[in-house]
Short mmCIF file of C-alpha atoms in Angstrom, two decimals:
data_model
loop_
_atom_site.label_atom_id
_atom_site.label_comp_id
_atom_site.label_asym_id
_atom_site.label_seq_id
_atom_site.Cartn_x
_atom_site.Cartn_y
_atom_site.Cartn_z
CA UNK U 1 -177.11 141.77 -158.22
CA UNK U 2 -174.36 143.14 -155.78
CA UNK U 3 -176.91 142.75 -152.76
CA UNK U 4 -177.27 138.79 -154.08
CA UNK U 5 -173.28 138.28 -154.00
CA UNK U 6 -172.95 139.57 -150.76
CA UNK U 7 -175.90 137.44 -149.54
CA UNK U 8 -174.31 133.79 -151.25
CA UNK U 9 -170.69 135.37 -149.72
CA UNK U 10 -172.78 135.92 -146.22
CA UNK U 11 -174.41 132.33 -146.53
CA UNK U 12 -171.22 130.84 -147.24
CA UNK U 13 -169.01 132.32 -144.66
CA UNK U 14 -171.79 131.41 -141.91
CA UNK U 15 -172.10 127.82 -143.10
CA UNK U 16 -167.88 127.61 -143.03
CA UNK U 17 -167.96 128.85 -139.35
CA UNK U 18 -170.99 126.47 -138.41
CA UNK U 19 -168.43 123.44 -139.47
CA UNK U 20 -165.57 124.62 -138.01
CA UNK U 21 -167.36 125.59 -134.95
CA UNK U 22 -168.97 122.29 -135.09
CA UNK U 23 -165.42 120.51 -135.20
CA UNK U 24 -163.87 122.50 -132.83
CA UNK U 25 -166.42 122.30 -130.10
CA UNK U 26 -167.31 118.31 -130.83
CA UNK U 27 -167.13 116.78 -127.25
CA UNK U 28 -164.65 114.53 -126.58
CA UNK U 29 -165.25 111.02 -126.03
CA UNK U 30 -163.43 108.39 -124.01
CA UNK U 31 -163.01 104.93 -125.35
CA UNK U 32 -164.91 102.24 -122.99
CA UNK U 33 -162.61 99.58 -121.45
CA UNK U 34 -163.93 96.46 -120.43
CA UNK U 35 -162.15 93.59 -118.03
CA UNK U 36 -163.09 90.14 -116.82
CA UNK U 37 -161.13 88.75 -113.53
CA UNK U 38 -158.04 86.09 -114.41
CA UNK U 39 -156.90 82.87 -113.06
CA UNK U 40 -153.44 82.35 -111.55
CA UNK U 41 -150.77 81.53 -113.62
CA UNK U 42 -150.69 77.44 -114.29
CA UNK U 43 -147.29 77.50 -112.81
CA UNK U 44 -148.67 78.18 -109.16
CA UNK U 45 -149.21 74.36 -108.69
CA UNK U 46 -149.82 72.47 -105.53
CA UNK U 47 -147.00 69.49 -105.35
CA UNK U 48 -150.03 67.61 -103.63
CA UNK U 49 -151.48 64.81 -105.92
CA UNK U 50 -154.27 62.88 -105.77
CA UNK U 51 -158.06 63.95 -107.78
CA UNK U 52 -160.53 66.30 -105.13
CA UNK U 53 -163.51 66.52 -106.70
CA UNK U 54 -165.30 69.77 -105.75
CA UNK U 55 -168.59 71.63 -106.27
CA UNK U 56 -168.01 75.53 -106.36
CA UNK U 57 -171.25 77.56 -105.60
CA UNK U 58 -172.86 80.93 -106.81
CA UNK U 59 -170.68 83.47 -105.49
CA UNK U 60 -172.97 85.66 -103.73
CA UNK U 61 -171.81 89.58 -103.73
CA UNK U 62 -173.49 92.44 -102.47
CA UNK U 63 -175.66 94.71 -104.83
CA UNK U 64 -173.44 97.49 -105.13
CA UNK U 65 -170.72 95.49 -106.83
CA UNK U 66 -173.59 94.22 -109.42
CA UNK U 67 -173.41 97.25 -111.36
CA UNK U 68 -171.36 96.94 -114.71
CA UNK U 69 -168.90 99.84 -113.89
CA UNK U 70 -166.55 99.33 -111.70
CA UNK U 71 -166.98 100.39 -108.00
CA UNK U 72 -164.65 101.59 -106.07
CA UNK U 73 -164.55 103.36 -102.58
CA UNK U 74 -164.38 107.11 -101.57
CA UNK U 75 -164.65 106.66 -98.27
CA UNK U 76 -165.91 104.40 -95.78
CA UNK U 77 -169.32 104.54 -96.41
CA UNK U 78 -169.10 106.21 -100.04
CA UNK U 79 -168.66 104.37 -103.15
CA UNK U 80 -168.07 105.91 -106.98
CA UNK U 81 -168.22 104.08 -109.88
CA UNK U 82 -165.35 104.05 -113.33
CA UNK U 83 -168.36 104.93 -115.87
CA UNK U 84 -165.86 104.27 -118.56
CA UNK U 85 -164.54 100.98 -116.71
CA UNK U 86 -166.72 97.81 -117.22
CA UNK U 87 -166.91 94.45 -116.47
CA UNK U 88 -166.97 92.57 -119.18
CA UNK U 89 -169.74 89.93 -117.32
CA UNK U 90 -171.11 90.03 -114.06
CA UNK U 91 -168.66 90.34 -111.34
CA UNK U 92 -169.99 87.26 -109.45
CA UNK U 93 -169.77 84.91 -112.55
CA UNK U 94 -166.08 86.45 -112.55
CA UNK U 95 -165.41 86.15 -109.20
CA UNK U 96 -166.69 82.23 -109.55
CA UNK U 97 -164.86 80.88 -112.44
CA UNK U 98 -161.18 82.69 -111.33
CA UNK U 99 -162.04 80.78 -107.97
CA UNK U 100 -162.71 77.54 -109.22
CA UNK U 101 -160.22 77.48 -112.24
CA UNK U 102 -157.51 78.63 -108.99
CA UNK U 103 -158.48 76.07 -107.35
CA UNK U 104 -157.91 73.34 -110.23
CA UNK U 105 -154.64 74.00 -110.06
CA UNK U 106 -153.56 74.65 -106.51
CA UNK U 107 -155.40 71.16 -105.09
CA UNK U 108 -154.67 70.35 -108.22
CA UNK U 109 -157.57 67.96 -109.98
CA UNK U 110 -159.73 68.27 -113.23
CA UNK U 111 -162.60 67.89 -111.46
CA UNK U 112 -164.44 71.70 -110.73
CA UNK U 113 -168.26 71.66 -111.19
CA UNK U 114 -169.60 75.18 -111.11
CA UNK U 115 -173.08 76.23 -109.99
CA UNK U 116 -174.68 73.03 -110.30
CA UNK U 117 -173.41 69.34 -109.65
CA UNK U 118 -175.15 66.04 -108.57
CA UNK U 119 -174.05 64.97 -105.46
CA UNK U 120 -172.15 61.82 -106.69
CA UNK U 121 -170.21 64.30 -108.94
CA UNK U 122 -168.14 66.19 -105.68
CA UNK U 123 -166.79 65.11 -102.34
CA UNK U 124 -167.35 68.82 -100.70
CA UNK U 125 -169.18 71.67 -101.66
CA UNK U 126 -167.58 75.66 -101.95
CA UNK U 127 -169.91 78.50 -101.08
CA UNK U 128 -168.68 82.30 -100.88
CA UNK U 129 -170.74 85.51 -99.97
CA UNK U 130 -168.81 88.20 -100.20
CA UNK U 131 -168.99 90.93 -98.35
CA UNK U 132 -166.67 93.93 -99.63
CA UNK U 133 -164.67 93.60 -102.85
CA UNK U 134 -162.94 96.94 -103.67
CA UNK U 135 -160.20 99.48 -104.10
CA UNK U 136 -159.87 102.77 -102.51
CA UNK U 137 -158.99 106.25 -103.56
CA UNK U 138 -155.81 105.39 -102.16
CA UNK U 139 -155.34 102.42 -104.17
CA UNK U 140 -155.84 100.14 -101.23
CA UNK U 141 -157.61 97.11 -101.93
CA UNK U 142 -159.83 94.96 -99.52
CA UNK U 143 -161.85 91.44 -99.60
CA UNK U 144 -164.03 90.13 -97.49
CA UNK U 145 -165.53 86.67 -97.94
CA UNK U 146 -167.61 84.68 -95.62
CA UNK U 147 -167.42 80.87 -96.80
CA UNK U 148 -168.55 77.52 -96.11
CA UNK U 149 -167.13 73.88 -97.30
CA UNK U 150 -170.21 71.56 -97.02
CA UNK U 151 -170.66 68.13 -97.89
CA UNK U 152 -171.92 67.01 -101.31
CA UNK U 153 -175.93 66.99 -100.03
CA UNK U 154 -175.02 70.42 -98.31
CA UNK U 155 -176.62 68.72 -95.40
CA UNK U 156 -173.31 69.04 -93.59
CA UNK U 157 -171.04 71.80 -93.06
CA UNK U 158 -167.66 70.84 -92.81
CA UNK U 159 -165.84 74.23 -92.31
CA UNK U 160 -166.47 77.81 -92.17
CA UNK U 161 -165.45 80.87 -91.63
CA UNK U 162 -164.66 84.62 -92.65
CA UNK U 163 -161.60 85.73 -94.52
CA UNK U 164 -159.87 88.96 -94.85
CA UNK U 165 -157.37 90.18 -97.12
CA UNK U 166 -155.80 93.83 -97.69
CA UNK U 167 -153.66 94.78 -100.44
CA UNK U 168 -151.99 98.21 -101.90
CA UNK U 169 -151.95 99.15 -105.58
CA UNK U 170 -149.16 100.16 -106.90
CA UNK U 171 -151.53 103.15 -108.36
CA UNK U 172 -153.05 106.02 -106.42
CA UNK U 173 -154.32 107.50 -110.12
CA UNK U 174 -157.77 106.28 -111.24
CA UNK U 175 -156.14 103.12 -113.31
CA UNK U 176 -158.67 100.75 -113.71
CA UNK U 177 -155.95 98.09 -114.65
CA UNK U 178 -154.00 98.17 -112.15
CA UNK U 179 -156.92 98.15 -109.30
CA UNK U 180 -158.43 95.16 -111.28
CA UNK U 181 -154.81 93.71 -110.43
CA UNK U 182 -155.06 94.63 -107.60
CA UNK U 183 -158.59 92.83 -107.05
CA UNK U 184 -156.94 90.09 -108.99
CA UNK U 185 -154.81 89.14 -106.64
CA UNK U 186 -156.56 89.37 -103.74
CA UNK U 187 -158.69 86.36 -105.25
CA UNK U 188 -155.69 84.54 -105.90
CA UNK U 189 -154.81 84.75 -102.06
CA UNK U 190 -157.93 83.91 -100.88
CA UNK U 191 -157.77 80.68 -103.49
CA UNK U 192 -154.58 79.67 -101.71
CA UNK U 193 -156.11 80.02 -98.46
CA UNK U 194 -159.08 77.46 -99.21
CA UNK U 195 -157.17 75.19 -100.74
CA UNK U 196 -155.86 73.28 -98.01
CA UNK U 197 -158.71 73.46 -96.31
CA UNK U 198 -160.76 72.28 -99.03
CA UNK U 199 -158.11 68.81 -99.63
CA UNK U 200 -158.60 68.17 -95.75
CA UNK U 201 -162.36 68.34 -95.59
CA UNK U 202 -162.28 65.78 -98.94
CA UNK U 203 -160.18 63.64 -96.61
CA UNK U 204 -161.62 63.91 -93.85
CA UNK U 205 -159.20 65.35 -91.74
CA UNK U 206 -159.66 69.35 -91.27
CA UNK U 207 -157.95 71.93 -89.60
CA UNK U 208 -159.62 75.13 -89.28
CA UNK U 209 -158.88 77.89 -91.78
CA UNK U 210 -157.51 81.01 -90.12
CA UNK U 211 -160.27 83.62 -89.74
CA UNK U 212 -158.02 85.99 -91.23
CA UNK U 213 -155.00 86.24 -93.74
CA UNK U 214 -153.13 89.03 -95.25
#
């Protein structure tokens, strides 16, 4: 009877230490944060009037930017990824619809067609094919777009060119927000940049987009 008690007080005490071993040792888990790419605030306006409709292509990017997490750069020819850091759709649908809602409001006009258009429907084309999209270690981050402005058959290209922009975080730490700022941003530049480019091809004028802007 004794040797019984002890066993149920031996059971009992082992099964109290499995769940407080069990608690105590229970990995940790970081919450999964997910972001999408924003447009510039509606307040950034062009004063120009006057409705340019324009077509704004698949944003090409390069495969190591079509992984959900987001990448970013340990070196020159290293690149990591924020496991824990997604985007919330693919980075070159992102990258596409902050470009085209940009540039409805820097030309400024109502009339963006995305992807696909008939060629009554636009008086240029956009393309983009990006080449690097990323922050650094450092917090440093860098674009690099190729683009063309075409006309609405794409039979034509009006303009073209390659476009560079550079811009530091104001995080060093791994802070996913603030490099996707950071990113942000950068699009936001590179919006301004076509913009006038894009009203003078609809017009017919053109002056050639610097190849590179800061």
């Amino acid at each position: 009877m004794k040797f019984h008690r002890r066993f149920l007080h031996l059971t009992l005490v082992c099964a109290m230490c499995a769940v407080f071993a069990g608690c105590l040792f229970k990995p940790t888990t970081v919450a999964t944060r997910s972001f999408v790419l924003i447009p510039m605030p509606a307040g950034e306006t062009n004063a120009a009037t006057g409705q340019v409709a324009v077509g704004v292509g698949v944003v090409k990017v390069p495969p190591y930017l079509l992984r959900s997490s987001i990448a970013y750069r340990k070196s020159a020819n290293e690149i990591s990824y924020l496991e824990n850091s997604l985007w919330a759709e693919p980075l070159d649908k992102s990258i596409q619809r902050a470009l085209g809602a940009n540039l409805a409001n820097l030309l400024p006009t109502d009339q963006i067609r995305l992807s696909a258009w008939q060629r009554t429907e636009v008086a240029v084309a956009v393309y983009v094919n990006v080449e690097q999209f990323d922050v650094d270690a450092q917090g440093r981050g860098t674009l690099i777009a190729w683009w063309r402005i075409v006309s609405p058959d794409g039979g034509r290209v009006l303009r073209s060119g390659q476009s560079r922009f550079a811009r530091n975080s104001s995080s060093t730490a791994t802070d996913p927000e603030t490099w996707v700022a950071t990113l942000n941003e950068m699009i936001t530049e590179f919006s301004k940049a076509l913009a006038p480019v894009i009203r003078e091809c609809a017009s017919g004028a053109g002056a050639p987009m610097p190849a590179q802007a800061h």
